[in-house]
Short mmCIF file of N, CA and C in Angstrom, two decimals:
data_model
loop_
_atom_site.label_atom_id
_atom_site.label_comp_id
_atom_site.label_asym_id
_atom_site.label_seq_id
_atom_site.Cartn_x
_atom_site.Cartn_y
_atom_site.Cartn_z
N UNK A 712 104.94 84.73 128.94
CA UNK A 712 104.35 86.03 129.10
C UNK A 712 105.40 87.10 129.40
N UNK A 713 106.49 86.71 130.05
CA UNK A 713 107.51 87.69 130.40
C UNK A 713 108.27 88.19 129.18
N UNK A 714 108.36 87.38 128.15
CA UNK A 714 109.10 87.75 126.97
C UNK A 714 108.39 88.77 126.10
N UNK A 715 107.11 89.00 126.35
CA UNK A 715 106.36 89.96 125.55
C UNK A 715 106.86 91.39 125.77
N UNK A 716 107.40 91.69 126.93
CA UNK A 716 107.80 93.05 127.26
C UNK A 716 109.27 93.32 126.96
N UNK A 717 110.02 92.30 126.58
CA UNK A 717 111.43 92.51 126.25
C UNK A 717 111.54 93.06 124.83
N UNK A 718 112.37 94.07 124.69
CA UNK A 718 112.59 94.65 123.37
C UNK A 718 113.74 93.93 122.69
N UNK A 719 113.62 93.79 121.40
CA UNK A 719 114.69 93.21 120.61
C UNK A 719 115.65 94.31 120.21
N UNK A 720 116.93 94.00 120.15
CA UNK A 720 117.95 94.95 119.73
C UNK A 720 118.20 94.71 118.24
N UNK A 721 117.49 95.46 117.41
CA UNK A 721 117.58 95.28 115.96
C UNK A 721 118.95 95.60 115.40
N UNK A 722 119.64 96.56 116.00
CA UNK A 722 120.97 96.91 115.52
C UNK A 722 121.95 95.77 115.78
N UNK A 723 121.85 95.13 116.92
CA UNK A 723 122.75 94.02 117.24
C UNK A 723 122.48 92.83 116.33
N UNK A 724 121.22 92.55 116.08
CA UNK A 724 120.87 91.45 115.19
C UNK A 724 121.36 91.74 113.78
N UNK A 725 121.19 92.97 113.33
CA UNK A 725 121.67 93.35 112.00
C UNK A 725 123.18 93.24 111.90
N UNK A 726 123.89 93.65 112.95
CA UNK A 726 125.35 93.56 112.95
C UNK A 726 125.79 92.11 112.85
N UNK A 727 125.14 91.24 113.59
CA UNK A 727 125.50 89.83 113.56
C UNK A 727 125.24 89.22 112.19
N UNK A 728 124.10 89.50 111.60
CA UNK A 728 123.75 88.96 110.29
C UNK A 728 124.70 89.49 109.22
N UNK A 729 124.98 90.79 109.25
CA UNK A 729 125.89 91.37 108.26
C UNK A 729 127.31 90.84 108.42
N UNK A 730 127.73 90.63 109.66
CA UNK A 730 129.06 90.06 109.89
C UNK A 730 129.17 88.64 109.36
N UNK A 731 128.16 87.84 109.59
CA UNK A 731 128.16 86.47 109.08
C UNK A 731 128.17 86.47 107.56
N UNK A 732 127.34 87.30 106.95
CA UNK A 732 127.31 87.37 105.49
C UNK A 732 128.64 87.85 104.93
N UNK A 733 129.27 88.79 105.61
CA UNK A 733 130.56 89.29 105.14
C UNK A 733 131.63 88.22 105.13
N UNK A 734 131.65 87.37 106.15
CA UNK A 734 132.64 86.29 106.21
C UNK A 734 132.33 85.23 105.16
N UNK A 735 131.06 84.90 105.00
CA UNK A 735 130.68 83.86 104.05
C UNK A 735 130.90 84.31 102.60
N UNK A 736 130.58 85.55 102.31
CA UNK A 736 130.68 86.06 100.93
C UNK A 736 131.99 86.82 100.70
N UNK A 737 133.06 86.37 101.31
CA UNK A 737 134.30 87.13 101.27
C UNK A 737 134.98 87.13 99.91
N UNK A 738 134.74 86.18 99.05
CA UNK A 738 135.41 86.14 97.76
C UNK A 738 134.70 86.96 96.68
N UNK A 739 133.56 87.50 96.99
CA UNK A 739 132.86 88.38 96.05
C UNK A 739 133.54 89.75 96.10
N UNK A 740 133.74 90.42 94.97
CA UNK A 740 134.60 91.61 94.94
C UNK A 740 134.26 92.76 95.89
N UNK A 741 133.11 93.38 95.84
CA UNK A 741 132.86 94.62 96.57
C UNK A 741 132.00 94.42 97.81
N UNK A 742 131.15 93.46 97.81
CA UNK A 742 130.14 93.29 98.85
C UNK A 742 130.74 93.13 100.26
N UNK A 743 131.82 92.36 100.47
CA UNK A 743 132.32 92.19 101.84
C UNK A 743 132.80 93.49 102.49
N UNK A 744 133.33 94.43 101.71
CA UNK A 744 133.74 95.71 102.29
C UNK A 744 132.53 96.41 102.92
N UNK A 745 131.45 96.47 102.16
CA UNK A 745 130.24 97.12 102.66
C UNK A 745 129.66 96.39 103.87
N UNK A 746 129.61 95.06 103.78
CA UNK A 746 129.04 94.28 104.87
C UNK A 746 129.87 94.41 106.14
N UNK A 747 131.19 94.39 106.00
CA UNK A 747 132.06 94.51 107.16
C UNK A 747 131.94 95.86 107.84
N UNK A 748 131.94 96.92 107.04
CA UNK A 748 131.82 98.28 107.60
C UNK A 748 130.46 98.48 108.26
N UNK A 749 129.40 98.01 107.60
CA UNK A 749 128.06 98.14 108.20
C UNK A 749 127.92 97.29 109.46
N UNK A 750 128.53 96.12 109.49
CA UNK A 750 128.47 95.28 110.70
C UNK A 750 129.15 95.98 111.87
N UNK A 751 130.27 96.64 111.61
CA UNK A 751 130.95 97.36 112.68
C UNK A 751 130.12 98.54 113.16
N UNK A 752 129.56 99.30 112.23
CA UNK A 752 128.75 100.47 112.59
C UNK A 752 127.51 100.05 113.37
N UNK A 753 126.79 99.04 112.88
CA UNK A 753 125.58 98.59 113.58
C UNK A 753 125.94 97.95 114.92
N UNK A 754 127.08 97.27 114.99
CA UNK A 754 127.50 96.66 116.24
C UNK A 754 127.80 97.69 117.31
N UNK A 755 128.47 98.77 116.92
CA UNK A 755 128.76 99.84 117.87
C UNK A 755 127.46 100.50 118.34
N UNK A 756 126.53 100.72 117.42
CA UNK A 756 125.24 101.30 117.79
C UNK A 756 124.43 100.36 118.68
N UNK A 757 124.45 99.07 118.35
CA UNK A 757 123.70 98.09 119.13
C UNK A 757 124.31 97.81 120.48
N UNK A 758 125.61 98.05 120.62
CA UNK A 758 126.29 97.80 121.88
C UNK A 758 125.90 98.82 122.96
N UNK A 759 125.35 99.95 122.55
CA UNK A 759 124.94 100.99 123.49
C UNK A 759 123.61 100.65 124.18
N UNK A 760 122.84 99.73 123.60
CA UNK A 760 121.55 99.35 124.18
C UNK A 760 121.75 98.26 125.23
N UNK A 761 120.74 98.06 126.04
CA UNK A 761 120.83 97.11 127.15
C UNK A 761 120.79 95.66 126.66
N UNK A 762 119.89 95.34 125.75
CA UNK A 762 119.72 93.96 125.28
C UNK A 762 120.60 93.69 124.07
N UNK A 763 121.07 92.47 123.95
CA UNK A 763 121.77 92.04 122.75
C UNK A 763 123.21 92.49 122.64
N UNK A 764 123.86 92.73 123.76
CA UNK A 764 125.26 93.18 123.69
C UNK A 764 126.16 92.10 123.12
N UNK A 765 125.86 90.85 123.39
CA UNK A 765 126.67 89.75 122.86
C UNK A 765 126.60 89.68 121.35
N UNK A 766 125.40 89.86 120.81
CA UNK A 766 125.25 89.86 119.36
C UNK A 766 125.95 91.05 118.74
N UNK A 767 125.91 92.19 119.40
CA UNK A 767 126.57 93.39 118.89
C UNK A 767 128.09 93.19 118.86
N UNK A 768 128.63 92.63 119.92
CA UNK A 768 130.08 92.39 119.95
C UNK A 768 130.47 91.35 118.91
N UNK A 769 129.66 90.33 118.74
CA UNK A 769 129.92 89.32 117.70
C UNK A 769 129.88 89.95 116.31
N UNK A 770 128.95 90.87 116.09
CA UNK A 770 128.89 91.57 114.81
C UNK A 770 130.12 92.43 114.56
N UNK A 771 130.61 93.10 115.61
CA UNK A 771 131.82 93.91 115.48
C UNK A 771 133.01 93.01 115.16
N UNK A 772 133.14 91.90 115.86
CA UNK A 772 134.25 90.98 115.63
C UNK A 772 134.19 90.39 114.22
N UNK A 773 133.01 89.97 113.79
CA UNK A 773 132.89 89.40 112.46
C UNK A 773 133.12 90.45 111.37
N UNK A 774 132.71 91.69 111.62
CA UNK A 774 133.01 92.76 110.66
C UNK A 774 134.50 93.00 110.54
N UNK A 775 135.21 92.98 111.66
CA UNK A 775 136.67 93.15 111.64
C UNK A 775 137.34 91.97 110.96
N UNK A 776 136.84 90.76 111.20
CA UNK A 776 137.39 89.58 110.53
C UNK A 776 137.18 89.67 109.03
N UNK A 777 136.01 90.13 108.60
CA UNK A 777 135.72 90.29 107.19
C UNK A 777 136.71 91.24 106.53
N UNK A 778 136.90 92.41 107.14
CA UNK A 778 137.83 93.38 106.57
C UNK A 778 139.27 92.86 106.62
N UNK A 779 139.63 92.16 107.69
CA UNK A 779 140.96 91.58 107.78
C UNK A 779 141.21 90.53 106.72
N UNK A 780 140.20 89.71 106.44
CA UNK A 780 140.34 88.70 105.40
C UNK A 780 140.55 89.34 104.03
N UNK A 781 139.87 90.46 103.78
CA UNK A 781 140.05 91.15 102.50
C UNK A 781 141.44 91.76 102.39
N UNK A 782 141.96 92.30 103.49
CA UNK A 782 143.31 92.88 103.48
C UNK A 782 144.33 91.78 103.22
N UNK A 783 144.21 90.64 103.92
CA UNK A 783 145.14 89.53 103.69
C UNK A 783 145.00 88.95 102.29
N UNK A 784 143.81 88.96 101.73
CA UNK A 784 143.61 88.51 100.35
C UNK A 784 144.41 89.38 99.39
N UNK A 785 144.33 90.70 99.55
CA UNK A 785 145.05 91.59 98.65
C UNK A 785 146.55 91.52 98.86
N UNK A 786 147.00 91.35 100.09
CA UNK A 786 148.43 91.16 100.34
C UNK A 786 148.92 89.88 99.66
N UNK A 787 148.15 88.82 99.75
CA UNK A 787 148.50 87.56 99.09
C UNK A 787 148.56 87.74 97.58
N UNK A 788 147.59 88.44 97.00
CA UNK A 788 147.58 88.66 95.55
C UNK A 788 148.80 89.47 95.13
N UNK A 789 149.14 90.51 95.89
CA UNK A 789 150.29 91.35 95.55
C UNK A 789 151.59 90.55 95.66
N UNK A 790 151.73 89.77 96.72
CA UNK A 790 152.95 88.97 96.88
C UNK A 790 153.05 87.87 95.83
N UNK A 791 151.93 87.27 95.48
CA UNK A 791 151.94 86.24 94.46
C UNK A 791 152.26 86.83 93.09
N UNK A 792 151.73 88.01 92.81
CA UNK A 792 152.01 88.66 91.52
C UNK A 792 153.43 89.16 91.42
N UNK A 793 154.02 89.56 92.54
CA UNK A 793 155.37 90.08 92.51
C UNK A 793 156.44 88.99 92.46
N UNK A 794 156.04 87.76 92.72
CA UNK A 794 157.03 86.68 92.75
C UNK A 794 157.34 86.14 91.36
N UNK A 795 156.60 86.55 90.35
CA UNK A 795 156.83 86.07 89.00
C UNK A 795 156.39 84.62 88.79
N UNK A 796 155.53 84.14 89.65
CA UNK A 796 155.08 82.76 89.58
C UNK A 796 153.97 82.61 88.59
#
């Protein structure tokens, strides 16, 4: 009965889901950029609310990991292409 009055933090849940999808779908060309940026934005918005701060922080971290993985992917591609291999 006590759980009926607790509000869900939709922004934090969205940040977490988008962050997970961004990491999982990282090899798809354009989608991870959008998912990572949206996970960070929703995580920052969700972090301002009382409930779900852990999910919001996890969404921010996963969004940053997603964007970092894409940056390292492009650095790897550039270095591999420049080596003449």
